[in-house]
Every structure is written in structure tokens, then in C-alpha cells.
Amino acid sequence: MKTLALLFLVLLPVFSPLCEAAADVVIHDLVAVKGEEVMLKADTKGLFFGRGGELVEFFIDGKSIGKNLSGSGGVALKPYRVQRTGVQRVRVVSGRDEDEGLLLTLVKGSKIVFVDVESGLFVEGAPGRAKPGSRKALKAIGARYPVVLLQSGLVGTRALKLWLRENEYETCPVVAWNGGAIFDDVNRKGLKIGALIGGPHIIESAGKYKPPAFWFDRVENAEKVKDWETLQKKLK
């Protein structure tokens, strides 16, 4: 199974865009603040482009919160006011197709540990191989802090979630890095970067917030750590 996952991820930079475009409905994971309204977002897709005019039903923890049509760009939106903290499962259904994601809700001032999947969890030079000790360490860190995983490269969010399941990682929201826009977003919500684990470009993109950053090699504005076991001890 792990060999298949490795092969899958090696080929993903070539085939991932087509695979994701063929998906009919895709829900985006979100980070929210208790008491505030968020906009749940689902993409309805044809083979290559967004498909508008599709009816999408949104569910939170199995309960329908209503339906909405996707616009001309293939995006369906649903406002939702979050009343409790923690992780809620969001499911979307469009015709015979469905997808499931996560909504992480925190109180203002909460600190989030961000981990870039490709640079933080993949063995460098070996896509699909998990860094030794990362699964156990991430589980321990997640027991103390909310963890959000970043999608920053060619491998799409759906494929990363599949890889995380295949390698038995704890379930965490996976959100797009978007050149560091995610850090601006959480800052606007009154949330903080408790720690950042990722490659040099990830760390640089959060530089104005001066977060505690860690990397497995020497890089500016980050503390070098030997491995995930060492990192776990740093984040006690």
C-alpha cells in the first residue's frame, strides 16, 4: 500500500491538475473564530473548468444547513455562523457527487502550529516517503495545540489528504498556503502562529509576524532542529 502511495505521489506533479479538475465537487477546509460568520466554499468542476449552475447542499456534522447554486466560476458559497470551538466535519453533495472537509474553530488569541506537508512531512528528494518520526510527533503536538497543514506545491489538497490517510496521520485541516496569504487571514481573525514548520520559502512568507519557526537545516529566521523527535520536545 505504501509503495502504491509513493508511486501515486511521484506521478502527481504531472497528473494532479487533471485528477482534481475531474472531481465534480470539492469542499475547502477552513479555520474560523467562534461566534463569527464564515463562508463555506465548494468548487463544482467539469473535466477542465469550473461548472456553474450546480446545486450544492452543505452539511455540518451530518446536519444540512442549506443549499446554494454555484456561480459562473463554479464556486458555491454558504454562510455559516460558528457557535462552538473544535473540529466539525463539513460535507457537500452535488447530484451524485460529494466531498468532506474540516472546519476548525478557535477562540481569538489561540495559537496554531502550521506544518507544510511537502517540505515538512515528505523526505527531501523522495516524494511520498514520510519523514521518520513525523507521524508520532505530530500526534503529540496536536494533543497540545491546534495543528493546520499547508498545501504549498504541485500536489493538490485532495491528494495530500489521501497520502495523510494512507500514512495514518492524525486528521487535521489542510489549507492552501497561497504564498503566505493564509497567515494574513488568520492574523485578521485574531489568531496567532504558535509555531511554523516548513521550508525556507514558507518561513520567509510569514516573516512579518515573526513566528517561532523550525527547520531541519540552517535557514534565516528559524531554529535548526535535528529531527521530528527534537521538534516535538521543543513544542511542549
Tab-separated table of C-alpha atoms in Angstrom:
chain	number	residue	atom	x	y	z
A	1	MET	CA	0.000	0.000	0.000
A	2	LYS	CA	2.791	2.431	0.894
A	3	THR	CA	4.558	1.602	-2.393
A	4	LEU	CA	1.398	2.492	-4.312
A	5	ALA	CA	1.100	5.736	-2.377
A	6	LEU	CA	4.719	6.573	-3.242
A	7	LEU	CA	4.158	5.885	-6.941
A	8	PHE	CA	0.949	7.910	-6.829
A	9	LEU	CA	2.716	10.930	-5.393
A	10	VAL	CA	5.691	10.680	-7.742
A	11	LEU	CA	3.273	10.932	-10.673
A	12	LEU	CA	1.070	13.602	-9.111
A	13	PRO	CA	3.038	16.650	-10.311
A	14	VAL	CA	2.106	15.561	-13.835
A	15	PHE	CA	-1.403	14.190	-13.366
A	16	SER	CA	-2.695	16.005	-10.272
A	17	PRO	CA	-4.194	19.028	-12.069
A	18	LEU	CA	-6.243	16.751	-14.347
A	19	CYS	CA	-7.313	14.456	-11.493
A	20	GLU	CA	-8.510	17.348	-9.374
A	21	ALA	CA	-10.266	19.033	-12.290
A	22	ALA	CA	-12.223	15.843	-12.945
A	23	ALA	CA	-13.625	15.909	-9.390
A	24	ASP	CA	-17.233	17.117	-9.504
A	25	VAL	CA	-17.436	18.809	-6.095
A	26	VAL	CA	-14.650	19.807	-3.700
A	27	ILE	CA	-15.026	21.393	-0.249
A	28	HIS	CA	-12.310	23.618	1.231
A	29	ASP	CA	-11.087	23.164	4.818
A	30	LEU	CA	-11.378	26.327	6.930
A	31	VAL	CA	-10.084	27.916	10.131
A	32	ALA	CA	-12.654	30.053	11.959
A	33	VAL	CA	-13.221	32.026	15.151
A	34	LYS	CA	-16.105	31.166	17.465
A	35	GLY	CA	-19.106	33.462	17.124
A	36	GLU	CA	-18.117	34.806	13.718
A	37	GLU	CA	-19.602	34.037	10.337
A	38	VAL	CA	-17.525	32.074	7.844
A	39	MET	CA	-18.143	31.427	4.186
A	40	LEU	CA	-18.077	27.725	3.378
A	41	LYS	CA	-16.741	27.212	-0.123
A	42	ALA	CA	-17.227	24.332	-2.553
A	43	ASP	CA	-15.978	24.064	-6.120
A	44	THR	CA	-18.127	22.358	-8.741
A	45	LYS	CA	-15.968	21.167	-11.593
A	46	GLY	CA	-16.183	19.711	-15.052
A	47	LEU	CA	-13.261	17.991	-16.705
A	48	PHE	CA	-11.163	21.145	-17.059
A	49	PHE	CA	-13.105	24.156	-15.785
A	50	GLY	CA	-15.479	25.219	-13.028
A	51	ARG	CA	-19.102	24.382	-13.704
A	52	GLY	CA	-21.731	26.941	-12.735
A	53	GLY	CA	-25.410	26.463	-12.027
A	54	GLU	CA	-24.935	23.323	-9.922
A	55	LEU	CA	-26.981	22.885	-6.753
A	56	VAL	CA	-24.798	22.128	-3.726
A	57	GLU	CA	-26.090	21.088	-0.305
A	58	PHE	CA	-23.929	21.790	2.745
A	59	PHE	CA	-23.859	19.646	5.886
A	60	ILE	CA	-22.213	20.284	9.264
A	61	ASP	CA	-21.634	17.165	11.350
A	62	GLY	CA	-24.286	15.361	9.294
A	63	LYS	CA	-26.961	18.082	9.544
A	64	SER	CA	-27.985	20.037	6.454
A	65	ILE	CA	-27.538	23.817	6.731
A	66	GLY	CA	-29.000	24.559	3.303
A	67	LYS	CA	-28.312	24.606	-0.410
A	68	ASN	CA	-26.866	27.060	-2.885
A	69	LEU	CA	-26.099	27.254	-6.598
A	70	SER	CA	-22.547	27.531	-7.873
A	71	GLY	CA	-21.766	30.707	-9.780
A	72	SER	CA	-20.316	31.075	-13.264
A	73	GLY	CA	-16.839	30.248	-11.940
A	74	GLY	CA	-18.051	27.001	-10.420
A	75	VAL	CA	-17.937	28.185	-6.789
A	76	ALA	CA	-20.820	27.601	-4.356
A	77	LEU	CA	-20.798	29.586	-1.108
A	78	LYS	CA	-22.737	29.135	2.121
A	79	PRO	CA	-22.517	31.483	5.118
A	80	TYR	CA	-22.349	29.780	8.496
A	81	ARG	CA	-22.031	31.271	11.977
A	82	VAL	CA	-19.858	29.065	14.169
A	83	GLN	CA	-21.158	28.649	17.707
A	84	ARG	CA	-18.665	26.207	19.236
A	85	THR	CA	-14.957	25.519	19.205
A	86	GLY	CA	-13.287	22.359	17.974
A	87	VAL	CA	-13.339	20.446	14.703
A	88	GLN	CA	-16.546	19.991	12.754
A	89	ARG	CA	-16.966	17.878	9.640
A	90	VAL	CA	-18.316	19.654	6.590
A	91	ARG	CA	-19.850	17.619	3.777
A	92	VAL	CA	-21.099	18.843	0.419
A	93	VAL	CA	-23.341	16.997	-2.003
A	94	SER	CA	-23.978	17.918	-5.622
A	95	GLY	CA	-26.067	15.415	-7.543
A	96	ARG	CA	-24.414	12.029	-7.062
A	97	ASP	CA	-21.084	13.539	-6.046
A	98	GLU	CA	-19.895	14.535	-2.592
A	99	ASP	CA	-16.816	15.550	-0.646
A	100	GLU	CA	-15.914	16.031	3.004
A	101	GLY	CA	-13.704	18.579	4.752
A	102	LEU	CA	-12.959	20.089	8.150
A	103	LEU	CA	-13.890	23.328	9.899
A	104	LEU	CA	-11.527	24.159	12.780
A	105	THR	CA	-12.967	26.762	15.157
A	106	LEU	CA	-10.903	28.511	17.823
A	107	VAL	CA	-11.234	31.463	20.194
A	108	LYS	CA	-9.399	34.699	19.427
A	109	GLY	CA	-5.808	34.657	20.614
A	110	SER	CA	-5.394	30.919	20.012
A	111	LYS	CA	-2.022	29.766	18.723
A	112	ILE	CA	-1.873	27.447	15.717
A	113	VAL	CA	1.004	25.153	14.742
A	114	PHE	CA	1.371	25.268	10.961
A	115	VAL	CA	3.161	22.444	9.136
A	116	ASP	CA	3.862	22.429	5.412
A	117	VAL	CA	3.145	18.903	4.183
A	118	GLU	CA	5.550	18.711	1.248
A	119	SER	CA	8.604	20.267	2.880
A	120	GLY	CA	7.800	19.308	6.480
A	121	LEU	CA	6.485	15.753	6.196
A	122	PHE	CA	7.977	14.405	2.938
A	123	VAL	CA	11.535	13.091	2.889
A	124	GLU	CA	13.515	15.528	0.755
A	125	GLY	CA	14.058	14.148	-2.727
A	126	ALA	CA	11.656	11.253	-2.143
A	127	PRO	CA	8.034	12.402	-2.650
A	128	GLY	CA	5.645	10.079	-0.858
A	129	ARG	CA	8.083	8.965	1.845
A	130	ALA	CA	7.214	10.300	5.292
A	131	LYS	CA	9.930	11.867	7.424
A	132	PRO	CA	10.875	9.437	10.229
A	133	GLY	CA	9.082	10.181	13.472
A	134	SER	CA	6.801	12.826	11.954
A	135	ARG	CA	3.541	10.939	12.466
A	136	LYS	CA	4.156	10.241	16.154
A	137	ALA	CA	5.469	13.757	16.818
A	138	LEU	CA	2.586	15.439	15.007
A	139	LYS	CA	0.088	13.423	17.028
A	140	ALA	CA	1.754	14.519	20.278
A	141	ILE	CA	1.897	18.164	19.171
A	142	GLY	CA	-1.749	18.014	18.095
A	143	ALA	CA	-2.741	16.897	21.590
A	144	ARG	CA	-1.426	20.229	22.918
A	145	TYR	CA	-2.046	22.703	20.100
A	146	PRO	CA	-4.379	23.042	17.110
A	147	VAL	CA	-2.467	21.910	14.014
A	148	VAL	CA	-3.125	23.140	10.475
A	149	LEU	CA	-1.357	21.560	7.499
A	150	LEU	CA	-0.339	23.608	4.470
A	151	GLN	CA	-0.634	22.711	0.793
A	152	SER	CA	2.063	24.701	-0.976
A	153	GLY	CA	3.260	22.779	-4.027
A	154	LEU	CA	2.129	20.883	-7.097
A	155	VAL	CA	0.422	18.130	-5.138
A	156	GLY	CA	-3.229	19.083	-4.694
A	157	THR	CA	-5.128	19.170	-1.417
A	158	ARG	CA	-7.166	16.035	-2.147
A	159	ALA	CA	-4.037	14.062	-2.961
A	160	LEU	CA	-2.297	15.271	0.202
A	161	LYS	CA	-5.293	14.182	2.287
A	162	LEU	CA	-5.149	10.752	0.667
A	163	TRP	CA	-1.432	10.485	1.450
A	164	LEU	CA	-2.014	11.535	5.069
A	165	ARG	CA	-4.690	8.841	5.466
A	166	GLU	CA	-2.513	6.209	3.799
A	167	ASN	CA	0.302	7.024	6.218
A	168	GLU	CA	-2.030	7.113	9.248
A	169	TYR	CA	-1.507	10.726	10.302
A	170	GLU	CA	-3.977	12.382	12.654
A	171	THR	CA	-6.786	14.181	10.812
A	172	CYS	CA	-6.056	17.916	10.548
A	173	PRO	CA	-7.330	20.681	8.278
A	174	VAL	CA	-5.324	21.055	5.071
A	175	VAL	CA	-5.432	24.597	3.699
A	176	ALA	CA	-3.747	26.334	0.780
A	177	TRP	CA	-0.612	28.314	1.659
A	178	ASN	CA	-1.148	30.723	-1.270
A	179	GLY	CA	2.213	32.418	-0.939
A	180	GLY	CA	1.602	33.175	2.733
A	181	ALA	CA	-1.940	34.553	2.381
A	182	ILE	CA	-3.130	32.032	4.983
A	183	PHE	CA	-1.028	33.802	7.625
A	184	ASP	CA	-2.618	37.162	6.793
A	185	ASP	CA	-6.031	35.517	7.023
A	186	VAL	CA	-5.542	34.036	10.500
A	187	ASN	CA	-3.998	37.308	11.710
A	188	ARG	CA	-7.118	39.221	10.599
A	189	LYS	CA	-9.183	36.744	12.620
A	190	GLY	CA	-7.192	37.456	15.775
A	191	LEU	CA	-5.368	34.113	15.737
A	192	LYS	CA	-1.617	33.618	16.114
A	193	ILE	CA	1.105	31.468	14.606
A	194	GLY	CA	2.248	29.400	17.578
A	195	ALA	CA	4.915	27.655	15.511
A	196	LEU	CA	5.777	27.192	11.850
A	197	ILE	CA	7.475	24.129	10.340
A	198	GLY	CA	8.356	24.286	6.670
A	199	GLY	CA	10.982	25.099	4.091
A	200	PRO	CA	12.706	28.471	3.657
A	201	HIS	CA	10.013	29.915	1.357
A	202	ILE	CA	7.281	29.031	3.858
A	203	ILE	CA	9.173	30.634	6.745
A	204	GLU	CA	10.008	33.749	4.723
A	205	SER	CA	6.356	34.262	3.797
A	206	ALA	CA	5.411	34.604	7.488
A	207	GLY	CA	8.366	36.835	8.329
A	208	LYS	CA	6.376	39.949	9.239
A	209	TYR	CA	4.643	38.017	12.035
A	210	LYS	CA	7.958	36.797	13.497
A	211	PRO	CA	6.630	33.342	14.465
A	212	PRO	CA	8.715	30.678	16.223
A	213	ALA	CA	9.910	28.783	13.143
A	214	PHE	CA	11.757	25.481	12.829
A	215	TRP	CA	13.526	23.717	10.009
A	216	PHE	CA	15.788	20.705	9.567
A	217	ASP	CA	18.635	22.764	8.119
A	218	ARG	CA	20.082	26.209	8.704
A	219	VAL	CA	17.793	28.921	7.397
A	220	GLU	CA	17.325	32.570	8.291
A	221	ASN	CA	14.736	33.354	10.979
A	222	ALA	CA	14.304	29.722	12.018
A	223	GLU	CA	15.762	27.390	14.595
A	224	LYS	CA	17.504	24.326	13.220
A	225	VAL	CA	16.270	21.016	14.637
A	226	LYS	CA	17.788	17.591	14.088
A	227	ASP	CA	14.563	15.643	13.552
A	228	TRP	CA	10.873	15.448	14.426
A	229	GLU	CA	11.593	13.952	17.834
A	230	THR	CA	13.644	17.029	18.728
A	231	LEU	CA	10.936	19.279	17.327
A	232	GLN	CA	8.298	17.570	19.443
A	233	LYS	CA	10.312	18.330	22.578
A	234	LYS	CA	10.667	21.976	21.537
A	235	LEU	CA	6.889	22.346	21.305
A	236	LYS	CA	5.973	21.020	24.758
